[in-house]
Amino acid sequence: MNVRTVVVSVITALAAIGLVSMMITSPGQLVRQIAYAVITVVIVMFLLRLFMKNRAGGNRSEDRAYSKAVKQSKKRRTPKTSYKPKPSRSVAFTSAKPKKKMARRKKASHLTVIQGNKGKRNSRASSE
């Protein structure tokens, strides 16, 4: 056996003996100690989260902009409609003219085109 295993098992056995004896002699005090321990842990966790959130770098507006960009990216990558198989047509319906589909307009892109100096050409190869 390893020394660590022996130490951990001895501490666990002593804790179990103490817990059982406290349950027998004074269960009210045991409940009170457990409540104090839980309240202390909750307060320490709250304080740690509060200080770690303030200490963390970054700007909230940047975080919001990043999360908005992630949502837009996910929306773009997911399929817009799921494929539903159409029921088979009978012979009587095949002779009818098919309905014209409305042409869908593409959603305007969020990118813009910046006009440059198109008339001005620099040809470095020909200017020897």
Short mmCIF file of C-alpha atoms in Angstrom, two decimals:
data_model
loop_
_atom_site.label_atom_id
_atom_site.label_comp_id
_atom_site.label_asym_id
_atom_site.label_seq_id
_atom_site.Cartn_x
_atom_site.Cartn_y
_atom_site.Cartn_z
CA MET A 1 0.00 0.00 0.00
CA ASN A 2 1.02 3.52 -0.68
CA VAL A 3 1.50 6.02 2.17
CA ARG A 4 -1.13 8.34 0.70
CA THR A 5 -3.70 5.57 0.60
CA VAL A 6 -3.10 4.75 4.26
CA VAL A 7 -3.38 8.41 5.32
CA VAL A 8 -6.58 8.96 3.31
CA SER A 9 -8.19 5.79 4.67
CA VAL A 10 -7.29 6.71 8.30
CA ILE A 11 -8.75 10.22 7.89
CA THR A 12 -11.90 8.81 6.27
CA ALA A 13 -12.35 6.27 9.08
CA LEU A 14 -11.91 8.95 11.78
CA ALA A 15 -14.40 11.23 10.00
CA ALA A 16 -16.95 8.42 9.78
CA ILE A 17 -16.52 7.56 13.50
CA GLY A 18 -16.91 11.25 14.44
CA LEU A 19 -20.00 11.64 12.26
CA VAL A 20 -21.70 8.58 13.72
CA SER A 21 -20.87 9.57 17.31
CA MET A 22 -22.15 13.13 16.75
CA MET A 23 -25.38 11.77 15.19
CA ILE A 24 -25.93 9.69 18.32
CA THR A 25 -24.98 12.25 21.00
CA SER A 26 -26.13 15.61 19.55
CA PRO A 27 -27.90 15.56 16.16
CA GLY A 28 -28.97 19.22 16.48
CA GLN A 29 -25.38 20.40 16.70
CA LEU A 30 -24.50 18.25 13.66
CA VAL A 31 -27.26 19.86 11.59
CA ARG A 32 -26.12 23.32 12.73
CA GLN A 33 -22.49 22.62 11.76
CA ILE A 34 -23.53 21.32 8.34
CA ALA A 35 -25.67 24.44 7.80
CA TYR A 36 -22.76 26.72 8.77
CA ALA A 37 -20.46 24.86 6.39
CA VAL A 38 -22.93 25.14 3.49
CA ILE A 39 -23.50 28.87 4.14
CA THR A 40 -19.74 29.50 4.32
CA VAL A 41 -19.11 27.67 1.05
CA VAL A 42 -21.91 29.60 -0.70
CA ILE A 43 -20.57 32.97 0.53
CA VAL A 44 -17.00 32.13 -0.53
CA MET A 45 -18.15 30.99 -3.99
CA PHE A 46 -20.22 34.18 -4.42
CA LEU A 47 -17.28 36.39 -3.47
CA LEU A 48 -14.90 34.51 -5.75
CA ARG A 49 -17.24 34.84 -8.72
CA LEU A 50 -17.78 38.52 -7.99
CA PHE A 51 -14.06 39.31 -7.85
CA MET A 52 -13.11 37.06 -10.75
CA LYS A 53 -15.77 38.60 -13.01
CA ASN A 54 -14.49 42.11 -12.29
CA ARG A 55 -10.86 41.10 -12.70
CA ALA A 56 -11.40 39.34 -16.02
CA GLY A 57 -10.31 41.39 -19.00
CA GLY A 58 -12.52 42.33 -21.89
CA ASN A 59 -15.33 44.71 -22.54
CA ARG A 60 -18.99 43.84 -22.12
CA SER A 61 -19.88 45.50 -25.43
CA GLU A 62 -17.22 43.40 -27.16
CA ASP A 63 -18.64 40.29 -25.50
CA ARG A 64 -22.14 41.17 -26.70
CA ALA A 65 -20.87 41.85 -30.22
CA TYR A 66 -19.03 38.54 -30.25
CA SER A 67 -22.08 36.59 -29.07
CA LYS A 68 -24.23 38.33 -31.70
CA ALA A 69 -21.72 37.38 -34.41
CA VAL A 70 -21.71 33.77 -33.20
CA LYS A 71 -25.52 33.65 -33.37
CA GLN A 72 -25.50 35.05 -36.91
CA SER A 73 -22.88 32.53 -37.97
CA LYS A 74 -24.85 29.63 -36.53
CA LYS A 75 -28.02 30.89 -38.20
CA ARG A 76 -26.22 31.07 -41.55
CA ARG A 77 -24.85 27.53 -41.25
CA THR A 78 -28.07 25.80 -40.21
CA PRO A 79 -30.40 24.67 -42.98
CA LYS A 80 -33.35 27.01 -43.38
CA THR A 81 -36.00 24.36 -44.04
CA SER A 82 -36.00 20.68 -43.46
CA TYR A 83 -36.60 18.36 -46.40
CA LYS A 84 -40.11 16.94 -46.51
CA PRO A 85 -40.86 14.30 -49.14
CA LYS A 86 -43.79 15.22 -51.37
CA PRO A 87 -46.57 12.69 -51.87
CA SER A 88 -46.49 10.94 -55.23
CA ARG A 89 -48.71 12.44 -57.92
CA SER A 90 -51.27 10.49 -59.82
CA VAL A 91 -51.47 10.43 -63.63
CA ALA A 92 -54.35 12.94 -63.74
CA PHE A 93 -52.31 15.65 -62.03
CA THR A 94 -49.22 15.26 -64.21
CA SER A 95 -50.96 16.71 -67.28
CA ALA A 96 -51.82 19.93 -65.42
CA LYS A 97 -49.52 22.90 -65.81
CA PRO A 98 -47.11 23.36 -62.92
CA LYS A 99 -47.46 26.54 -60.89
CA LYS A 100 -44.80 29.18 -61.25
CA LYS A 101 -42.66 29.69 -58.19
CA MET A 102 -42.12 33.17 -56.89
CA ALA A 103 -38.51 34.28 -57.25
CA ARG A 104 -36.98 34.80 -53.84
CA ARG A 105 -34.99 37.91 -53.22
CA LYS A 106 -31.69 37.42 -51.55
CA LYS A 107 -31.20 39.00 -48.18
CA ALA A 108 -29.05 42.11 -48.38
CA SER A 109 -25.50 41.45 -47.35
CA HIS A 110 -24.05 43.20 -44.34
CA LEU A 111 -20.94 44.00 -46.37
CA THR A 112 -20.57 47.16 -48.40
CA VAL A 113 -18.54 47.90 -51.52
CA ILE A 114 -16.01 50.71 -51.28
CA GLN A 115 -15.42 52.44 -54.60
CA GLY A 116 -11.78 53.02 -55.40
CA ASN A 117 -9.86 54.85 -58.09
CA LYS A 118 -10.63 52.61 -61.07
CA GLY A 119 -9.61 55.09 -63.76
CA LYS A 120 -6.09 55.51 -62.43
CA ARG A 121 -3.86 52.59 -63.49
CA ASN A 122 -0.29 52.09 -62.35
CA SER A 123 1.56 49.77 -64.67
CA ARG A 124 4.95 49.22 -63.11
CA ALA A 125 6.07 46.63 -65.66
CA SER A 126 5.74 48.95 -68.68
CA SER A 127 7.37 52.04 -67.14
CA GLU A 128 11.07 51.18 -67.65
#
